[in-house]
Coordinates of C-alpha atoms in Angstrom, one line a residue:
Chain W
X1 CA 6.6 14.4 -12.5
X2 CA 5.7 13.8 -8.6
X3 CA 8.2 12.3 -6.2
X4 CA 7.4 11.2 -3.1
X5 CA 10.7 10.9 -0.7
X6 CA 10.5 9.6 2.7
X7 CA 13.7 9.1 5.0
X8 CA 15.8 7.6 6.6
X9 CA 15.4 4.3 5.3
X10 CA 16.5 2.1 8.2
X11 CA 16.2 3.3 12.3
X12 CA 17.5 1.5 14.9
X13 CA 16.1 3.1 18.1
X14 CA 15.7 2.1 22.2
X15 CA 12.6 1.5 24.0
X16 CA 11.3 5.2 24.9
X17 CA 13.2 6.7 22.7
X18 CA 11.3 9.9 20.3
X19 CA 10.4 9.2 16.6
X20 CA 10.5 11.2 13.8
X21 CA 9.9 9.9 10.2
X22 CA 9.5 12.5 7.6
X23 CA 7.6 12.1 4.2
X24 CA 7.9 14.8 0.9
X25 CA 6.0 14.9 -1.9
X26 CA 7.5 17.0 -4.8
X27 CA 5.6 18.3 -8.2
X28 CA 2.1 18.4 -6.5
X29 CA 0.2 20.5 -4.5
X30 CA -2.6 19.7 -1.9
X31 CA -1.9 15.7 -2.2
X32 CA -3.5 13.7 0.5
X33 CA -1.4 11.9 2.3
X34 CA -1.0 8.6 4.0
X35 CA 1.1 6.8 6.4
X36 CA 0.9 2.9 6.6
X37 CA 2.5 0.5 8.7
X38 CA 3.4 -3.3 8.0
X39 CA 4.5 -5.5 11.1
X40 CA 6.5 -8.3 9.8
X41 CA 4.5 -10.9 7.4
X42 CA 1.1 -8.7 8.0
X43 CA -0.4 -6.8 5.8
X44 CA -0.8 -2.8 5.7
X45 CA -2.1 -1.1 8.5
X46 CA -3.5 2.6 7.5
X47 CA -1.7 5.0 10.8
X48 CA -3.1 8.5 9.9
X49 CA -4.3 10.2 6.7
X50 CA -4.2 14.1 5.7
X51 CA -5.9 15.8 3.5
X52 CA -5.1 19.1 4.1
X53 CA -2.4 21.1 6.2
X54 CA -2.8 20.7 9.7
X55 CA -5.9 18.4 9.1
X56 CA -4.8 14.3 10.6
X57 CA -7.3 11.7 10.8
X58 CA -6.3 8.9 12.9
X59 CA -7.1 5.6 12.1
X60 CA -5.5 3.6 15.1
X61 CA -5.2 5.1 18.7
X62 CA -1.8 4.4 19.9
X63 CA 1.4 6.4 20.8
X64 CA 2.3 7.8 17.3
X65 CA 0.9 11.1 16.2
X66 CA 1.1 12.7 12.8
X67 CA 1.7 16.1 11.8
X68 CA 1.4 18.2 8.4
X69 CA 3.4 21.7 8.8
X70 CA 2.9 22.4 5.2
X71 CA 1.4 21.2 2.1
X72 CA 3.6 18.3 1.4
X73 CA 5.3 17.5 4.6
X74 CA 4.1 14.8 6.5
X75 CA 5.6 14.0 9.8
X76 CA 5.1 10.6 12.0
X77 CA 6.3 10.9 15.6
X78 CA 6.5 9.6 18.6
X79 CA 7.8 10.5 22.3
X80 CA 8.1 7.6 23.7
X81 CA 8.9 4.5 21.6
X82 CA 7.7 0.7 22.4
X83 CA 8.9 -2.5 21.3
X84 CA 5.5 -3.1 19.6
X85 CA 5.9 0.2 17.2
X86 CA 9.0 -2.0 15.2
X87 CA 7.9 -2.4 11.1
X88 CA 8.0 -1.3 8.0
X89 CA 6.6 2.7 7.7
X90 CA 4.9 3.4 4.6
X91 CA 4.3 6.9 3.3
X92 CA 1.6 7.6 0.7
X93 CA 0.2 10.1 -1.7
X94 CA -2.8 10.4 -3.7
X95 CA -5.1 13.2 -5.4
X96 CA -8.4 10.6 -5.0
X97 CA -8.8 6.5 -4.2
X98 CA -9.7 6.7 -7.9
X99 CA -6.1 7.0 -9.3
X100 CA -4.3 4.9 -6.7
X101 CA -2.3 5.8 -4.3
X102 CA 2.0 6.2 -4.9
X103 CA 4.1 4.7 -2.1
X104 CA 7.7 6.1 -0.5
X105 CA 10.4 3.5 -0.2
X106 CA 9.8 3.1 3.4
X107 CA 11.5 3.4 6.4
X108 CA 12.6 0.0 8.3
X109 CA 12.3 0.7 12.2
X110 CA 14.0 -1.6 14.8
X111 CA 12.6 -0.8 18.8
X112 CA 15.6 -2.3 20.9
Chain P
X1 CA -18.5 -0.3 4.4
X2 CA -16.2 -1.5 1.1
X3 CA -13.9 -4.6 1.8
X4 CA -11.1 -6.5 0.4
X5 CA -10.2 -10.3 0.5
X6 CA -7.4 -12.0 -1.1
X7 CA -5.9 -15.9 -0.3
X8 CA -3.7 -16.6 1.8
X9 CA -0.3 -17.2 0.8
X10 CA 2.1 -18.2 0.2
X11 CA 2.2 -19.6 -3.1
X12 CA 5.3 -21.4 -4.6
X13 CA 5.6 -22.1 -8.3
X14 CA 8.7 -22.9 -10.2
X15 CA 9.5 -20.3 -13.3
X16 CA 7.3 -20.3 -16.2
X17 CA 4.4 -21.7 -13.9
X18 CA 0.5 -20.2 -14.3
X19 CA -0.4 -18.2 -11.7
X20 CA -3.6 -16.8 -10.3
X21 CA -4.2 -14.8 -6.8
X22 CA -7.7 -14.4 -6.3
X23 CA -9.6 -11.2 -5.2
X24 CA -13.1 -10.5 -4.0
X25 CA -14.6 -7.6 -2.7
X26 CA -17.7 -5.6 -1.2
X27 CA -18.3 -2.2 -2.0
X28 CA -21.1 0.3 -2.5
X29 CA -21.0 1.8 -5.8
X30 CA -18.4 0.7 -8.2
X31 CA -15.0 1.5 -6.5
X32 CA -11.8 1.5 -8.9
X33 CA -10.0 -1.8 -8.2
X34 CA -6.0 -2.7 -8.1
X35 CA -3.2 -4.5 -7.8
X36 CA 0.1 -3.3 -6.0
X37 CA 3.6 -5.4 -6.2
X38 CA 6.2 -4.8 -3.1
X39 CA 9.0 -6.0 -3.9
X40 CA 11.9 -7.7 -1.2
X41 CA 12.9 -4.5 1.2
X42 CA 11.0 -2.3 -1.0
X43 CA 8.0 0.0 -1.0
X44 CA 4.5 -0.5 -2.7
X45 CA 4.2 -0.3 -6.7
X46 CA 0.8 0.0 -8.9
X47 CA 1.1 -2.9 -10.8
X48 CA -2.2 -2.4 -12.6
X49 CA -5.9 -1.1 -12.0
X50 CA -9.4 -0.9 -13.4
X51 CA -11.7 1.6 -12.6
X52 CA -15.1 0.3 -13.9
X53 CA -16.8 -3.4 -14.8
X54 CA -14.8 -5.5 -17.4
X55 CA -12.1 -3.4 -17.7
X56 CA -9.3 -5.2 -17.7
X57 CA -5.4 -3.8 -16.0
X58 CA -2.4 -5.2 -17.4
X59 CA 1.3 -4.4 -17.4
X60 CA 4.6 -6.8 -17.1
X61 CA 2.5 -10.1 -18.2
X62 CA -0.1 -9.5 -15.3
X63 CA -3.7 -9.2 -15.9
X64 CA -6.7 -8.9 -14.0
X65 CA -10.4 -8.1 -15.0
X66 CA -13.0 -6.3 -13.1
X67 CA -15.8 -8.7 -13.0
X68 CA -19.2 -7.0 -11.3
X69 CA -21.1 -10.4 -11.3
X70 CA -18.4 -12.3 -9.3
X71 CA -17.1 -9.2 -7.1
X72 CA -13.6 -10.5 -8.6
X73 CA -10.6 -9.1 -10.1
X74 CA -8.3 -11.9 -10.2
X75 CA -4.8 -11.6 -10.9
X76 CA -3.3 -13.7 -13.5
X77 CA -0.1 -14.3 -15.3
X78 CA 0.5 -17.2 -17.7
X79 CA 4.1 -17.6 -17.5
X80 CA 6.0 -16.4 -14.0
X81 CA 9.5 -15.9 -13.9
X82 CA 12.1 -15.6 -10.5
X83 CA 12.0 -12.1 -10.3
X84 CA 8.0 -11.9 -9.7
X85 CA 8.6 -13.2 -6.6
X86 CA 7.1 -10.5 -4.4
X87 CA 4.0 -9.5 -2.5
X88 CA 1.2 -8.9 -4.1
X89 CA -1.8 -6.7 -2.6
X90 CA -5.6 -6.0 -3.8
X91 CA -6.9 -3.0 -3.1
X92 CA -10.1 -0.9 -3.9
X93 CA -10.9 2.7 -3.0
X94 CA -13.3 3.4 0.1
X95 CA -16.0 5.0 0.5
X96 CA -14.1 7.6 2.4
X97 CA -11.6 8.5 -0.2
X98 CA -9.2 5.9 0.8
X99 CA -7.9 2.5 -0.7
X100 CA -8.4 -0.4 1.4
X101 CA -6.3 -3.1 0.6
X102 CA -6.2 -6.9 1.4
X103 CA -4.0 -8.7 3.5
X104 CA -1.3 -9.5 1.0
X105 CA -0.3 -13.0 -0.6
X106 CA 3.8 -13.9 -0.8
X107 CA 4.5 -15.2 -4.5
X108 CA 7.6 -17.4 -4.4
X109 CA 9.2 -18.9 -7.8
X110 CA 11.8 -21.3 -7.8
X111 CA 14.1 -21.5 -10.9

């Protein structure tokens, strides 16, 4: 059956400090993938989608990028971290919109 | 483009209340429709779907029905208990491949 793992779970970082949140996917192969973020009491806010290795599509300019080194990797970063970038990071695979997508557990990031 | 609207919340029922969250969309086509649960701390969960007119999703007491004429899919559950209390999204796939989900309504139940 597919997994999806994303880590860590909570991240407690400084202004200007990098990012790196990392998202697996196990027991599939060429998933698209997603990464979401929800600022508290909003709603989802799609970041960047993949649907193939190295292929991103952004869907909000900002200071986080998104990398996919292989097939189901998929990397959120940043270099320089603001206060602004603090929520909830959702990672997200799916074959088509048709079947749904499958969420990580998240990963709850504090900007100080 | 497709588009998703649910109410605001949040609602507040006491246990064994009704409950209904409404759900309208746009869309081009006839785009699967769902409902995702996100539980306190928690990531997102497929609580049910329905990928064509008057289908209707259920699991854990939930239901929802895929009505073309109203552009609805409703989600309902007759009797809620303290551990539904959650937040509950609507979402329908894009026309780019993608879902696109509503704004998310907070269900509280008090015992």
């Amino acid at each position: 059956s597919q997994t999806i793992h994303q880590w860590p779970a909570t991240l407690v970082q400084p202004v200007g400090s990098p990012l790196s949140l990392e998202c697996t996917v196990e027991g599939t192969s060429n998933p698209n993938l997603y990464w979401y973020r929800q600022a508290a009491g909003r709603g989802l806010q799609l970041l960047f989608y993949s649907v193939g290795i190295g292929q991103i599509s952004s869907e909000v300019p900002q200071n986080l990028s998104a990398s996919r080194p292989q097939d189901r990797q998929f990397i959120l970063s940043s270099k320089k971290l603001l206060l602004s970038d603090s929520g909830f990071y959702l990672c997200a695979w799916s074959f088509e919109a048709d079947y749904g997508y499958t969420f990580g557990s998240g990963t709850r990031l504090t900007v100080v | 483009g497709n588009s998703v609207t649910q109410m605001e919340g949040p609602v507040t029922l006491s246990e064994e209340a009704f409950l209904t969250i409404n759900c309208t969309y746009t869309a081009t086509g006839y785009p699967s429709l769902f409902w995702y649960v996100q539980y306190p701390g928690e990531g997102l969960q497929l609580l049910l779907k329905a990928t064509k007119a008057d289908d209707k999703g259920s699991n854990k007491g939930f239901e929802a029905t895929y009505r073309k004429e109203t552009t609805s899919f409703h989600l309902e559950k007759g009797s809620v208990q303290v551990s539904d209390s959650a937040v509950y999204f609507c979402a329908l796939g894009g026309s780019q491949g993608n879902l696109i989900f509503g704004k998310g309504t907070k269900l509280s139940v008090k015992p």
